[in-house]
Amino acid sequence: GAALRARPPPDARGARCRPRAMWGFLAPACCGKEDSKFDRLATATDLEQDEAVPAAGDSAVARPPNVAETGTYEVVLDKSSGDRLGMDVDYMLERSVLPVMSITGGLAEAWNQKARPDQQLKRDDSIIEVNGVRGNVSAMLEKCKNDQVLNLSMARGMAHDSLEADLVRLIAEKRCGPTLIRLSFLDAGVLAEGTGGGPNGALRFAAGHPGQDPCVAAALALLGPITAKYVPLLISHSDLWALAANVAIKTMGGPEIVTKFGRPDAATAAEAAPPADAL
């Protein structure tokens, strides 16, 4: 048939969950002062070196390297021929996009054969709109199933693999693994029974305030370009912080930790736990 095949992400089956606390190296070391542009990945020797800790207020921390901008392009697929769409997509209810997992022939492959290179469908691109519908992945899938002609708006490199690659480059270039681990730990460690708290991303509202761990502001600044690219279309703030911590652990030589997704973000600072309940 012509329907799009939707598969859950490989590491997020049963997506909604509470994250596990990560009890590991939680030293509040912040990231190095270099202001390079992700022009290379660090070598194994680089990653074995101790992280540089900038002085308080170091302005270099607030100037994270650039992440490649996400481009958008338009695709039109006409199902009147009866051919299948030829795409597998990554479906998760909490997302606002449908990442493309693979091109499997059909109309998608036919489009690629005639389209310019900058308009060709590729793995790790995402469908962000279908026939005027965006922000609701269930409704977008229904459009793909029922509408004869599909006008798709696509975002280049908007998928989990691209996100993880951007995180690996950030951690290798800035050597900021412990800072990102601490951010996720603090997000998960402020749950107060009956009064709110994490893991819900509420720390982003208090970054830089008196009494706040200085590594929160440093970590958020370093993640800024990645956050701007992927949040909230692909991932929530809290899920991003958990993923960044787990990628950091692996990058620094630790075990691979599967990241479960589905943590909702706080909408206001009022959803944060009171200071007395924070770790």
Coordinates of N, CA and C in Angstrom, one line a residue, residues 44 177 209:
A44 N 41.9 10.1 21.2 CA 41.8 9.4 22.5 C 42.7 10.1 23.5
G177 N 32.3 17.0 29.4 CA 31.5 15.8 29.9 C 30.9 16.0 31.3
H209 N 20.9 32.5 38.6 CA 20.4 33.1 39.7 C 21.2 32.8 41.0

